[in-house]
XYZ file of N, CA and C in Angstrom:
276
model
N 5.062 17.513 -63.299
C 4.761 16.542 -62.841
C 4.413 17.160 -61.393
N 3.714 16.681 -60.774
C 2.835 16.730 -59.777
C 1.595 17.428 -60.113
N 0.916 17.602 -61.401
C -0.658 17.487 -61.465
C -2.150 17.833 -60.856
N -2.480 18.264 -61.119
C -3.900 18.218 -60.237
C -4.608 18.663 -60.881
N -5.658 18.811 -60.675
C -6.917 19.364 -61.111
C -7.360 20.343 -59.864
N -7.319 21.704 -59.709
C -7.456 22.312 -58.405
C -8.716 22.725 -58.821
N -9.846 23.122 -59.760
C -10.879 23.159 -59.670
C -11.129 22.656 -60.841
N -12.790 22.118 -60.870
C -13.651 22.220 -61.953
C -14.580 23.074 -62.254
N -14.082 24.064 -63.573
C -15.883 24.608 -63.545
C -16.690 23.994 -64.235
N -17.513 25.050 -63.547
C -18.957 23.940 -64.772
C -18.939 24.237 -66.032
N -18.401 25.441 -66.793
C -18.595 25.381 -68.226
C -16.610 26.364 -68.904
N -16.583 25.634 -69.704
C -15.188 25.931 -70.391
C -14.927 27.805 -69.980
N -14.706 28.920 -69.995
C -14.445 29.565 -69.745
C -13.909 30.668 -68.458
N -12.514 29.550 -68.405
C -10.915 30.045 -67.912
C -10.191 30.691 -68.888
N -9.675 31.992 -68.721
C -8.200 32.348 -69.427
C -7.398 32.361 -68.771
N -6.891 34.321 -68.554
C -5.934 33.978 -67.693
C -6.381 33.702 -66.280
N -5.068 33.718 -65.319
C -4.616 33.440 -63.761
C -3.224 33.861 -63.261
N -3.171 33.983 -62.064
C -2.127 34.482 -61.229
C -2.919 34.102 -59.995
N -1.605 34.489 -58.744
C -1.238 34.504 -57.568
C -1.497 35.030 -56.557
N -2.386 35.603 -55.603
C -2.287 36.629 -54.514
C -0.898 36.145 -53.752
N -0.766 36.766 -52.880
C 0.877 36.756 -52.105
C 0.027 35.218 -50.960
N -2.204 35.004 -51.392
C -1.966 34.210 -50.394
C -2.159 32.876 -50.632
N -1.616 32.184 -52.381
C -1.457 31.396 -52.326
C -2.445 31.140 -52.780
N -3.446 31.699 -53.359
C -4.898 31.757 -54.494
C -4.935 31.864 -55.578
N -5.543 31.674 -56.439
C -5.681 31.833 -58.016
C -6.927 32.816 -57.921
N -6.415 33.993 -58.785
C -7.240 34.356 -59.263
C -7.288 34.210 -60.909
N -9.138 34.239 -61.549
C -9.373 33.679 -62.643
C -9.977 34.267 -63.669
N -9.253 34.755 -64.318
C -10.135 35.682 -65.316
C -11.433 34.249 -66.072
N -12.569 34.779 -65.713
C -13.781 34.265 -67.036
C -14.378 34.162 -68.035
N -14.001 34.002 -69.351
C -13.657 34.353 -70.270
C -15.157 34.921 -70.538
N -16.022 34.140 -70.526
C -17.445 34.047 -70.906
C -18.966 34.251 -69.628
N -18.198 34.278 -68.937
C -18.829 34.002 -66.959
C -18.775 35.894 -67.281
N -17.699 36.551 -67.528
C -17.622 37.925 -67.019
C -17.460 37.697 -65.595
N -16.266 37.245 -65.614
C -15.647 37.536 -63.702
C -15.110 37.279 -63.345
N -14.590 37.726 -62.856
C -13.133 36.956 -61.775
C -13.179 36.255 -60.545
N -12.676 35.116 -60.821
C -13.374 34.154 -59.705
C -12.429 33.868 -59.097
N -11.646 33.364 -57.364
C -10.934 33.452 -56.637
C -10.439 32.468 -56.351
N -9.503 30.849 -56.552
C -9.761 29.681 -55.439
C -9.063 29.548 -55.152
N -9.401 28.909 -53.648
C -8.138 27.910 -53.118
C -8.512 26.593 -53.959
N -6.828 26.623 -54.610
C -6.613 25.245 -54.751
C -6.230 24.243 -53.942
N -5.701 23.689 -52.793
C -5.969 22.843 -51.698
C -7.018 22.743 -51.275
N -8.492 22.961 -51.203
C -9.483 22.647 -51.029
C -10.260 22.555 -52.618
N -9.252 22.653 -53.168
C -11.009 22.806 -55.063
C -11.757 23.747 -55.087
N -11.759 24.434 -54.040
C -13.100 25.396 -54.016
C -13.224 27.094 -54.023
N -14.887 27.217 -54.635
C -14.312 28.617 -55.162
C -14.548 29.637 -53.922
N -13.463 30.886 -53.271
C -13.587 31.681 -52.678
C -15.245 32.733 -52.490
N -14.447 33.095 -53.764
C -15.499 34.397 -54.310
C -15.731 33.943 -55.774
N -16.769 35.394 -56.658
C -17.132 35.662 -57.535
C -16.717 36.996 -58.097
N -15.525 37.733 -58.185
C -16.856 39.296 -58.657
C -16.996 39.306 -60.259
N -17.868 40.464 -60.395
C -18.196 40.969 -62.019
C -16.937 41.898 -61.936
N -16.617 41.715 -63.835
C -15.329 42.212 -63.778
C -15.922 42.730 -64.981
N -17.322 43.430 -64.836
C -17.479 44.759 -65.702
C -17.897 44.330 -67.047
N -18.582 43.666 -67.392
C -18.259 42.851 -68.930
C -18.335 41.151 -68.963
N -18.181 41.013 -70.439
C -17.245 39.675 -71.101
C -16.554 39.582 -71.172
N -16.413 38.439 -71.660
C -14.850 38.376 -72.859
C -13.691 39.235 -71.323
N -13.404 38.532 -70.347
C -12.629 38.842 -69.290
C -11.102 38.091 -69.967
N -10.566 38.241 -70.310
C -8.856 37.697 -71.027
C -7.841 37.770 -69.690
N -7.525 38.550 -69.027
C -6.175 38.226 -67.915
C -6.047 39.573 -66.584
N -5.185 39.221 -66.302
C -4.994 40.226 -65.283
C -3.885 40.077 -64.338
N -3.698 41.143 -63.999
C -2.635 41.489 -63.521
C -2.174 42.717 -62.390
N -1.612 42.653 -62.051
C -1.150 43.428 -60.550
C -0.202 44.466 -60.291
N -0.867 45.747 -59.285
C 0.128 47.229 -59.419
C -0.573 46.576 -57.880
N 0.197 46.533 -56.950
C -0.032 46.903 -55.777
C -0.972 45.802 -54.904
N -1.314 46.383 -54.520
C -2.930 46.013 -54.603
C -4.147 45.955 -54.879
N -3.748 46.810 -55.985
C -4.779 47.212 -57.725
C -4.129 45.570 -58.721
N -5.448 44.973 -58.536
C -5.703 44.094 -59.534
C -6.504 45.123 -61.328
N -5.264 44.630 -62.216
C -6.454 45.294 -63.464
C -6.709 43.870 -64.488
N -7.528 44.742 -64.416
C -8.797 43.196 -65.721
C -9.115 43.822 -66.766
N -8.918 42.779 -67.737
C -8.677 43.330 -69.385
C -10.651 42.497 -69.166
N -10.863 43.588 -70.175
C -12.810 42.958 -70.416
C -11.958 43.301 -71.811
N -12.453 42.293 -72.952
C -11.975 42.497 -73.494
C -14.386 42.991 -74.170
N -15.160 42.018 -73.528
C -16.718 42.292 -74.772
C -16.944 44.053 -73.980
N -16.177 44.445 -73.437
C -16.957 46.473 -72.919
C -15.237 46.535 -73.399
N -14.536 46.168 -74.278
C -12.968 47.263 -75.038
C -12.755 47.653 -74.076
N -12.416 47.250 -72.365
C -11.766 48.660 -70.884
C -10.897 47.158 -70.152
N -9.897 48.299 -69.660
C -8.771 47.154 -68.823
C -9.643 48.610 -66.775
N -10.331 47.654 -66.073
C -11.387 47.594 -65.176
C -9.839 47.459 -64.227
N -10.400 48.396 -62.935
C -9.175 48.679 -61.748
C -10.413 48.327 -60.756
N -9.774 47.477 -59.664
C -10.445 46.961 -58.260
C -9.114 47.015 -57.239
N -9.817 47.547 -56.678
C -8.945 47.639 -55.141
C -9.075 46.656 -54.910
N -8.313 45.594 -54.898
C -8.562 44.696 -53.387
C -7.830 43.623 -52.684
N -6.602 44.804 -52.001
C -6.347 44.973 -50.692
C -5.352 43.633 -49.904
N -4.645 42.792 -51.894
C -3.690 42.310 -51.575
C -2.963 42.033 -52.691
N -1.547 41.520 -52.389
C -0.946 41.659 -53.494
C -0.372 40.384 -53.437
N -0.141 40.379 -55.313
C 0.396 39.382 -56.207
C 1.196 38.102 -55.103
N 1.205 37.168 -55.759
C 2.433 36.194 -55.309
C 3.746 36.472 -55.731
N 5.036 37.098 -55.304
C 6.150 37.094 -55.815
C 7.056 35.744 -56.455
N 6.320 34.805 -56.222
C 6.639 33.162 -57.327
C 5.599 32.369 -57.248
N 5.772 31.487 -57.927
C 4.447 30.291 -57.584
C 4.769 29.646 -57.155
N 3.339 29.685 -55.802
C 3.405 28.797 -54.992
C 3.940 26.806 -55.102
N 4.179 26.684 -53.902
C 5.164 25.042 -53.541
C 5.978 25.597 -54.412
N 6.864 26.379 -55.032
C 8.026 26.245 -55.724
C 9.057 27.184 -54.862
């Protein structure tokens, strides 16, 4: 229930997703080679960060560090983003 499109990207490059402590959605963009930050209430992309290669697949937080799997680089990249993951799914 309560489904809606949070944001429509110009191409179909969405893979892994996670929410941060401020209810922003972080999206691994497969072919884009980026991690994008989305305000789901406004349906807008707030930021787009280069992930260090193509085939960006997944995200995981540890404290204020975001780990990103970048299959095209055969690597896991670490980004100190200064925010924590959400404790629960926003709106629940």
